[in-house]
C-alpha positions as protocol buffer text, in pm:
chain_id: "A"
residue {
  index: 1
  type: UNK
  ca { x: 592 y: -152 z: -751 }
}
residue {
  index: 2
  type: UNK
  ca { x: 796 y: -16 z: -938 }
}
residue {
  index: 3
  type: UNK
  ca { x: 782 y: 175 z: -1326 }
}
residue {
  index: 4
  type: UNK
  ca { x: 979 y: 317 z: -1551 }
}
residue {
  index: 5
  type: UNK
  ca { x: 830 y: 672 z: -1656 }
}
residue {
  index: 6
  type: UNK
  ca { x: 1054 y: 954 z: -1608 }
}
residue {
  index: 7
  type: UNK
  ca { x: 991 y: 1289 z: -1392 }
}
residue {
  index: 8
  type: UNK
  ca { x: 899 y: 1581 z: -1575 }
}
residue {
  index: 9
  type: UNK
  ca { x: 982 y: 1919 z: -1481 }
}
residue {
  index: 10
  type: UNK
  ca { x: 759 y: 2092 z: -1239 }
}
residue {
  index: 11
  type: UNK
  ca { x: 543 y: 1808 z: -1155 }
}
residue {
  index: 12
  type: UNK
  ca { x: 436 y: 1772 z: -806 }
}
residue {
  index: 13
  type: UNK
  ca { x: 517 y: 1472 z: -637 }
}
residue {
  index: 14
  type: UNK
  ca { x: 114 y: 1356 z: -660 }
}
residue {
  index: 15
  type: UNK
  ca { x: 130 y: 1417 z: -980 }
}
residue {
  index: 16
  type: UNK
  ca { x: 401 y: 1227 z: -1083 }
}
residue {
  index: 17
  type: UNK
  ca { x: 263 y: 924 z: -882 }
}
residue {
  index: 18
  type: UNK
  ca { x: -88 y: 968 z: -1091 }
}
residue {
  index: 19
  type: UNK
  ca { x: 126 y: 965 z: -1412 }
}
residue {
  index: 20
  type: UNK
  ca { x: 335 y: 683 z: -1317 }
}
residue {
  index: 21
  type: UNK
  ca { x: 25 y: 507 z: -1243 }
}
residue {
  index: 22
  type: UNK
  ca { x: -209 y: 544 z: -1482 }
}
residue {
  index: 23
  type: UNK
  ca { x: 70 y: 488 z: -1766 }
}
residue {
  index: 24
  type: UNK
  ca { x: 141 y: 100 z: -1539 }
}
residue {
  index: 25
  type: UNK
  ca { x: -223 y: 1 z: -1485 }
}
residue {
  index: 26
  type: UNK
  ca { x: -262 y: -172 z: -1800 }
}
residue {
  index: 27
  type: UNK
  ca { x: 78 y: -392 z: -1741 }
}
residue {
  index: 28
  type: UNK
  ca { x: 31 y: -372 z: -1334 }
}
residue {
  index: 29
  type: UNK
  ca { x: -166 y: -679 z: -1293 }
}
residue {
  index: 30
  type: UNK
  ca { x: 85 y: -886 z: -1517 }
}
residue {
  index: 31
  type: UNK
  ca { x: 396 y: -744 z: -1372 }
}
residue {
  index: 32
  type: UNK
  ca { x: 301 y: -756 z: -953 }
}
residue {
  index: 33
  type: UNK
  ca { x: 157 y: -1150 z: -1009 }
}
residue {
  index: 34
  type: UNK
  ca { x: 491 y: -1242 z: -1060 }
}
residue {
  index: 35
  type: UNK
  ca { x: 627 y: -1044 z: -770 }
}
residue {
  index: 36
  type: UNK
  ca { x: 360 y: -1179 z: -532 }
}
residue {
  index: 37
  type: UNK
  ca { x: 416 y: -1537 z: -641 }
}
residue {
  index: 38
  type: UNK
  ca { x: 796 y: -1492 z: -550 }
}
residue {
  index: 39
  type: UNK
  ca { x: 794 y: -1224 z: -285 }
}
residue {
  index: 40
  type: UNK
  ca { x: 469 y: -1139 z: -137 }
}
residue {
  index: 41
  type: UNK
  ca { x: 340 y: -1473 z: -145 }
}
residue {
  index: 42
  type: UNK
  ca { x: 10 y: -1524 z: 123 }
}
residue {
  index: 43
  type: UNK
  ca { x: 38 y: -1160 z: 219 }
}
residue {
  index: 44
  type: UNK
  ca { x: -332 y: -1104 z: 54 }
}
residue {
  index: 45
  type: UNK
  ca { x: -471 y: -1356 z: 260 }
}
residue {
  index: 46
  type: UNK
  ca { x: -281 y: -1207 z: 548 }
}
residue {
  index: 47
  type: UNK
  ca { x: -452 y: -895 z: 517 }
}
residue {
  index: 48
  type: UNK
  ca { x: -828 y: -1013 z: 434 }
}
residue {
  index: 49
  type: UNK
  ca { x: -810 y: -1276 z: 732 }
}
residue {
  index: 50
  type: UNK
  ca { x: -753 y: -949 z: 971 }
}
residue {
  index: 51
  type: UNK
  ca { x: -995 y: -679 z: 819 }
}
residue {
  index: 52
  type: UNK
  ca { x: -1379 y: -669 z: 957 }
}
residue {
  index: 53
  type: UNK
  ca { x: -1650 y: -432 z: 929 }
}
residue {
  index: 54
  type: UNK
  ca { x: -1610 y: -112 z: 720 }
}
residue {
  index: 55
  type: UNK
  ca { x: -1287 y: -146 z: 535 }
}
residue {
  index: 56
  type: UNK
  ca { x: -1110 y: 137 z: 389 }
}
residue {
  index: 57
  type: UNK
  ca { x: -791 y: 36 z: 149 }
}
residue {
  index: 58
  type: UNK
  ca { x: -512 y: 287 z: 59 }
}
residue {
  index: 59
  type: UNK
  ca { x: -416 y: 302 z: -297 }
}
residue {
  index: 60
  type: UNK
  ca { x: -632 y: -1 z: -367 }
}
residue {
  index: 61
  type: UNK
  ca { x: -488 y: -25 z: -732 }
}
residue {
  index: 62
  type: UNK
  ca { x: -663 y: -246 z: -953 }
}
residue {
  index: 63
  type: UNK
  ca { x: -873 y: -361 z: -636 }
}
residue {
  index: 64
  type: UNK
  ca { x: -575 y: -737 z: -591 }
}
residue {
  index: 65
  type: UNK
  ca { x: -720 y: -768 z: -243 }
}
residue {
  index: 66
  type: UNK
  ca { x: -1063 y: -754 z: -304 }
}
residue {
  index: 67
  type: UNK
  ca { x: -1148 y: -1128 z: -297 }
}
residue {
  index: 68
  type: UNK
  ca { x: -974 y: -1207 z: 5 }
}
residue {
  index: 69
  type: UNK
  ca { x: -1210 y: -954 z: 165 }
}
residue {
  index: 70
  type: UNK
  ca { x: -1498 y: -1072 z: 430 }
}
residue {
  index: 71
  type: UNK
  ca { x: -1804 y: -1070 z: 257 }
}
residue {
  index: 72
  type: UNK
  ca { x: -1990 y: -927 z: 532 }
}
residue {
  index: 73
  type: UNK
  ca { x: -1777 y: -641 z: 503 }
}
residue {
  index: 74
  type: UNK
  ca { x: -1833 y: -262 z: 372 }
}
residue {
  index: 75
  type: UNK
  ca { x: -1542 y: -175 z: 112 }
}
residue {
  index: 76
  type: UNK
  ca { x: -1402 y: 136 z: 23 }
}
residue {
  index: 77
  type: UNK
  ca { x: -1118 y: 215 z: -183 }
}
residue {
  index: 78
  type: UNK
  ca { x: -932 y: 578 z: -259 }
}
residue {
  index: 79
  type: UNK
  ca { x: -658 y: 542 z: -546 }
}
residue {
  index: 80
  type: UNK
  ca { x: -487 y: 830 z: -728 }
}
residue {
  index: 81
  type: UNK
  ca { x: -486 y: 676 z: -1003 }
}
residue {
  index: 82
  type: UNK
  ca { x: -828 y: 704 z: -1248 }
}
residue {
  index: 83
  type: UNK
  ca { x: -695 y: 461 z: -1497 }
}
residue {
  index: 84
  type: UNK
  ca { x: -617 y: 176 z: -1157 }
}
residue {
  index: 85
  type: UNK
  ca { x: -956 y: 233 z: -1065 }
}
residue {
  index: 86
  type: UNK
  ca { x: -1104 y: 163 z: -1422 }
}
residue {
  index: 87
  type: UNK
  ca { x: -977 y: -183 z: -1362 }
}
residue {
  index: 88
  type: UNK
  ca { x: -1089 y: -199 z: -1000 }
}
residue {
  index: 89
  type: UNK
  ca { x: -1432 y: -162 z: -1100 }
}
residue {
  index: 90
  type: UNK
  ca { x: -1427 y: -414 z: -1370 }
}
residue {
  index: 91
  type: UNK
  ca { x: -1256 y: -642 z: -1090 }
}
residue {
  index: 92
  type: UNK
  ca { x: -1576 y: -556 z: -823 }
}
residue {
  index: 93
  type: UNK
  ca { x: -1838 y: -626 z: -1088 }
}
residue {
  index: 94
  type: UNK
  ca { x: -1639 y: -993 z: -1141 }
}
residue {
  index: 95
  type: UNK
  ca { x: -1651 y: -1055 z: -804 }
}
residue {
  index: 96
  type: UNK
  ca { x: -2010 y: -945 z: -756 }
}
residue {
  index: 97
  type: UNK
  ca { x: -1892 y: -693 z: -481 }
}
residue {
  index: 98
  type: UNK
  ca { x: -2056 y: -335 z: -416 }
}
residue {
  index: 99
  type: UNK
  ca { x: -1720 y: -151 z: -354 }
}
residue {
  index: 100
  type: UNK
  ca { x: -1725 y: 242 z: -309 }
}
residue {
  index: 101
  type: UNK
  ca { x: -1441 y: 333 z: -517 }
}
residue {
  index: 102
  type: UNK
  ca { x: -1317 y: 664 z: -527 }
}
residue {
  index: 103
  type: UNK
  ca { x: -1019 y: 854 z: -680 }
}
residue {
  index: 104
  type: UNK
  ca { x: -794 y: 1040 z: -416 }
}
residue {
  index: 105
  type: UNK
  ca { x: -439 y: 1090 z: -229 }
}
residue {
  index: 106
  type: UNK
  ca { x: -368 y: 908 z: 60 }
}
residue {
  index: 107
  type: UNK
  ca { x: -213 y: 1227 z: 211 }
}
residue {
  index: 108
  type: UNK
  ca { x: -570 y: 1412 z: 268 }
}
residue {
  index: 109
  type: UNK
  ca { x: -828 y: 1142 z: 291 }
}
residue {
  index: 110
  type: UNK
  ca { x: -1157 y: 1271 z: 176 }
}
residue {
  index: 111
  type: UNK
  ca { x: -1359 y: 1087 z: 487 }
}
residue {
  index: 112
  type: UNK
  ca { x: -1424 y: 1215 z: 803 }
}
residue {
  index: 113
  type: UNK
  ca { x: -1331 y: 1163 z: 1197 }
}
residue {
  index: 114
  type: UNK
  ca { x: -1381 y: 762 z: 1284 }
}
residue {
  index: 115
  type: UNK
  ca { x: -1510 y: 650 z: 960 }
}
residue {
  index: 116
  type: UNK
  ca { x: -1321 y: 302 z: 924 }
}
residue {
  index: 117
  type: UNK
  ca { x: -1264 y: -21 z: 1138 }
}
residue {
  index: 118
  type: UNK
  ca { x: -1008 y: -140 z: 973 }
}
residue {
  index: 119
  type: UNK
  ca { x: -796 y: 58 z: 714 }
}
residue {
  index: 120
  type: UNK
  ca { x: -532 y: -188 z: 467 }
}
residue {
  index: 121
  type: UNK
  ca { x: -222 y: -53 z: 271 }
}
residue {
  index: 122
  type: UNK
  ca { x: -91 y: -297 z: 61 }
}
residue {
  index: 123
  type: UNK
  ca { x: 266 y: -224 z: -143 }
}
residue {
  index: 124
  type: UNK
  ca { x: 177 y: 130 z: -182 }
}
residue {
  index: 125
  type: UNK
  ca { x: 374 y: 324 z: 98 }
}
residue {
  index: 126
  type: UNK
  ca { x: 691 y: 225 z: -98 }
}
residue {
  index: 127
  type: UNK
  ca { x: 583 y: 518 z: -314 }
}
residue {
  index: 128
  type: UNK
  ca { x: 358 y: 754 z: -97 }
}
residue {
  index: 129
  type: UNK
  ca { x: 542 y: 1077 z: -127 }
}
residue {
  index: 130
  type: UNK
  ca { x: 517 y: 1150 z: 239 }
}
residue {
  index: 131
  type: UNK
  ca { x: 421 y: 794 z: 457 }
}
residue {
  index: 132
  type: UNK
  ca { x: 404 y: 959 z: 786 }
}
residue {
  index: 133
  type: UNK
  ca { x: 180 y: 1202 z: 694 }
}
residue {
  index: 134
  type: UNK
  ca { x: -65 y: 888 z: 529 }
}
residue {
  index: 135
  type: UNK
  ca { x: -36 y: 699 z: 815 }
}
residue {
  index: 136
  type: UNK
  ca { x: -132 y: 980 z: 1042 }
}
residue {
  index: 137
  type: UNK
  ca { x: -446 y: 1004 z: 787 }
}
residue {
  index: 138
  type: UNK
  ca { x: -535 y: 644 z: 798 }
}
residue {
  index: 139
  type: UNK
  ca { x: -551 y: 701 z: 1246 }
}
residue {
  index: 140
  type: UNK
  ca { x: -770 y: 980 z: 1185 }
}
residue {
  index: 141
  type: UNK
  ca { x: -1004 y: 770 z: 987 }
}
residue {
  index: 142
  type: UNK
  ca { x: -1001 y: 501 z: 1260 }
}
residue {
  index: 143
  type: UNK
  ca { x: -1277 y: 440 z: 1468 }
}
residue {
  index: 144
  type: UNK
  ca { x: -1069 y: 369 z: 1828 }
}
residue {
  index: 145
  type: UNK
  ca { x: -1013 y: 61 z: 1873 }
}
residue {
  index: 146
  type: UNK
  ca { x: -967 y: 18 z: 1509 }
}
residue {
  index: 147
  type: UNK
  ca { x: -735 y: -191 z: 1339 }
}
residue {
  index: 148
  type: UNK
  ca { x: -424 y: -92 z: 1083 }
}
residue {
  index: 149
  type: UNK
  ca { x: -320 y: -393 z: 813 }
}
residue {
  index: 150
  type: UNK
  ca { x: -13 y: -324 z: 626 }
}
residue {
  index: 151
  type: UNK
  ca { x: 243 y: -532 z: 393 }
}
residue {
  index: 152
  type: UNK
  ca { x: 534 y: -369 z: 173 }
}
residue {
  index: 153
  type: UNK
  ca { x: 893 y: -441 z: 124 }
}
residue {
  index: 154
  type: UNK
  ca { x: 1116 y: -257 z: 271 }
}
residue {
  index: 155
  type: UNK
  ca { x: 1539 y: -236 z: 371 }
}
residue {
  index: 156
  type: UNK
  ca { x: 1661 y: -561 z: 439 }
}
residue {
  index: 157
  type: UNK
  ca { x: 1841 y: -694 z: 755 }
}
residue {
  index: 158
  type: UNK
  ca { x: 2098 y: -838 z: 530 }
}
residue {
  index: 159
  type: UNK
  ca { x: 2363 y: -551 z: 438 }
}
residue {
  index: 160
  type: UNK
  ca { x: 2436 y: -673 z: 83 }
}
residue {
  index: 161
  type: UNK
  ca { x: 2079 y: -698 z: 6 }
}
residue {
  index: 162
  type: UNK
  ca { x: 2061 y: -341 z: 159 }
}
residue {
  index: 163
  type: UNK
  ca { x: 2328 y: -224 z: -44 }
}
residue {
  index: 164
  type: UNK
  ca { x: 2146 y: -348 z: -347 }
}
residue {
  index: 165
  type: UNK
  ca { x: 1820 y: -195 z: -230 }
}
residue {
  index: 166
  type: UNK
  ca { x: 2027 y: 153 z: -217 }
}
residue {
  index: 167
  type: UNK
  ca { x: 2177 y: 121 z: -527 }
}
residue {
  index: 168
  type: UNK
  ca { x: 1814 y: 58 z: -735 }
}
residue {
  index: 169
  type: UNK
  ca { x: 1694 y: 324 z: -557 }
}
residue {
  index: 170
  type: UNK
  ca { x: 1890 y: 591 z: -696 }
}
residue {
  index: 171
  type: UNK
  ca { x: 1701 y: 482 z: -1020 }
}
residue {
  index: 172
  type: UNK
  ca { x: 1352 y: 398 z: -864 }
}
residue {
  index: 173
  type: UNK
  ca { x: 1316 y: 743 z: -691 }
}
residue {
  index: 174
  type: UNK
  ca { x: 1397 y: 991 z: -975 }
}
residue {
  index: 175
  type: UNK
  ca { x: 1224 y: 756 z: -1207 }
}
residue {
  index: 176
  type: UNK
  ca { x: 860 y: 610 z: -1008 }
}
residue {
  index: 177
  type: UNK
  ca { x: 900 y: 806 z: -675 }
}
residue {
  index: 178
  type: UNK
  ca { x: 995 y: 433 z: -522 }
}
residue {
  index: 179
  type: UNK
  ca { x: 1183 y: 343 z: -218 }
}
residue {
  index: 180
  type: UNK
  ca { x: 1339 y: 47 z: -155 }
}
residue {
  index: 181
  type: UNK
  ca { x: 1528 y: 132 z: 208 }
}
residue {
  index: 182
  type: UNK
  ca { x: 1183 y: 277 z: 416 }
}
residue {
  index: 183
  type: UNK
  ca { x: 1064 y: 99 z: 687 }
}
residue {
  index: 184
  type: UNK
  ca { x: 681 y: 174 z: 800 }
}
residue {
  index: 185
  type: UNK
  ca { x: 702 y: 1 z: 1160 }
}
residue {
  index: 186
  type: UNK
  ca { x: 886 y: 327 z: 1327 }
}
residue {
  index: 187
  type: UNK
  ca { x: 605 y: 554 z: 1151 }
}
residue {
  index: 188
  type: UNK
  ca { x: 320 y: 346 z: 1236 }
}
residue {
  index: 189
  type: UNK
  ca { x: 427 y: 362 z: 1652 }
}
residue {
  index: 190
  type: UNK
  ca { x: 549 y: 730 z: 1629 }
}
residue {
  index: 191
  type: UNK
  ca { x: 167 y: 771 z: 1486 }
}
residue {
  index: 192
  type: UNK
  ca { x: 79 y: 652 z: 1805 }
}
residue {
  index: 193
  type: UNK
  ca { x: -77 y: 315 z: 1735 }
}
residue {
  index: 194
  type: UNK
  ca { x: -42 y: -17 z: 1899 }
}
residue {
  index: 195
  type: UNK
  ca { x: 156 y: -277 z: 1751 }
}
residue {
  index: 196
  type: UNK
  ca { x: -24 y: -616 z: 1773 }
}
residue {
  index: 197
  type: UNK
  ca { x: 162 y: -829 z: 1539 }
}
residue {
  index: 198
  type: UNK
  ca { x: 429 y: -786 z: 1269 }
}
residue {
  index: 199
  type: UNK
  ca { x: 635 y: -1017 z: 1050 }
}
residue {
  index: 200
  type: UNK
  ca { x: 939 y: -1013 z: 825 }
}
residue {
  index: 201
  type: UNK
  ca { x: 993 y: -1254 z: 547 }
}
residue {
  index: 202
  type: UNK
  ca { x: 1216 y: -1288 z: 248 }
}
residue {
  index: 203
  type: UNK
  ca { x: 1581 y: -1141 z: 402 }
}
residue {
  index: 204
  type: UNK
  ca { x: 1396 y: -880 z: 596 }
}
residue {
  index: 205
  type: UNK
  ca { x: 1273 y: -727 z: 279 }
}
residue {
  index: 206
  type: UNK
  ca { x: 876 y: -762 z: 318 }
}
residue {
  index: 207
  type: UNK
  ca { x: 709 y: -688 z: 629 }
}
residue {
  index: 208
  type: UNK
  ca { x: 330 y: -722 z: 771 }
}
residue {
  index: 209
  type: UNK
  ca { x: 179 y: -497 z: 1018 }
}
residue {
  index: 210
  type: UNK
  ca { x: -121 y: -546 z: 1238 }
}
residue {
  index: 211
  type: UNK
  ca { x: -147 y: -262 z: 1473 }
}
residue {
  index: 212
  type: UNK
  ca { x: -481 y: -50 z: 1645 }
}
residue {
  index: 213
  type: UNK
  ca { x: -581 y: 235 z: 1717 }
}
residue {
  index: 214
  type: UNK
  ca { x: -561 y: 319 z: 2091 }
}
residue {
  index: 215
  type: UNK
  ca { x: -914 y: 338 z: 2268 }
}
């Protein structure tokens, strides 16, 4: 979601994300409770209900989906930012969860070949410099079979809401590197996966993904 530092000159796209990030992590938790109690209500649960085995999240933050997480299951989280995954730990040690949590970009996942049953992304592809290219990571890291859990907002199926989207977006993108018009559903089948289940709430503007990796 979205904050308010400005680009600097030069900066790589990464590196503006880490900046962003690690200058919202001590606000984050504040500012995205009020957003999921209005917008992404019950998509948490969503994604723990459907993850299994040895999870791998995307951009885990400050670790929000950890206690909706099986707790048979093997965490991992990669996040570019080191001052998100300060308060990740502090959230696994609360929880009394072993959770591997490492610092990296979702655009060259440190892991190898068929690492991962299930891989989540949750509200972070908004601002993934290049989603395609993440999504085509988080197939790589999937075992076959494995399964793909995704919510974000994205462009609405109502034009004025659209139009609105468009219009904060010409501040979001210079500003956060966030997009309020993507859509991850055409990525995630052009990545070759299988589409088992999606949903749209809230005018179009948040969606769910279940989808797996072809045997």
């Amino acid at each position: 979601m979205t904050s308010t530092a400005k680009t600097q000159a030069g900066e790589t796209p990464a590196a503006r994300q880490k900046r962003v990030w690690d200058k919202s992590a001590p606000s984050y938790d504040k500012q995205i409770a009020f957003f999921e109690k209005i917008w992404f209500g019950g998509g948490r649960e969503w994604l723990g209900e459907r993850a299994h085995g040895r999870i791998l999240e995307i951009a885990i933050g400050t670790g929000r989906d950890l206690p909706y997480y099986p707790a048979d299951a093997t965490i991992t989280g990669i996040e570019l930012s080191p001052a998100m995954l300060v308060i990740a730990r502090q959230r696994a040690a609360g929880l009394g969860r072993d959770v591997d949590l490492q610092e990296g970009d979702a655009e060259h996942l440190p892991f190898a070949d068929a690492s991962f049953d299930t891989v989540v992304c949750a509200l972070s592809l908004c601002t993934i410099p290049h989603p395609a290219m993440a999504i085509g990571e988080m197939k790589r890291v999937l075992v076959p079979g494995g399964r793909l859990l995704l919510l974000d907002h994205i462009a609405s199926t109502w034009p004025p809401v659209y139009a609105a989207q468009w219009l904060l977006e010409r501040i979001t993108i210079r500003a956060a590197g966030e997009h309020f018009t993507r859509r991850q559903l055409p990525l995630v089948r052009a990545a070759g996966f299988q589409v088992v289940e999606t949903e749209r709430l809230k005018a179009g503007t948040v969606e769910r993904i279940h989808a797996v990796r072809p045997a």
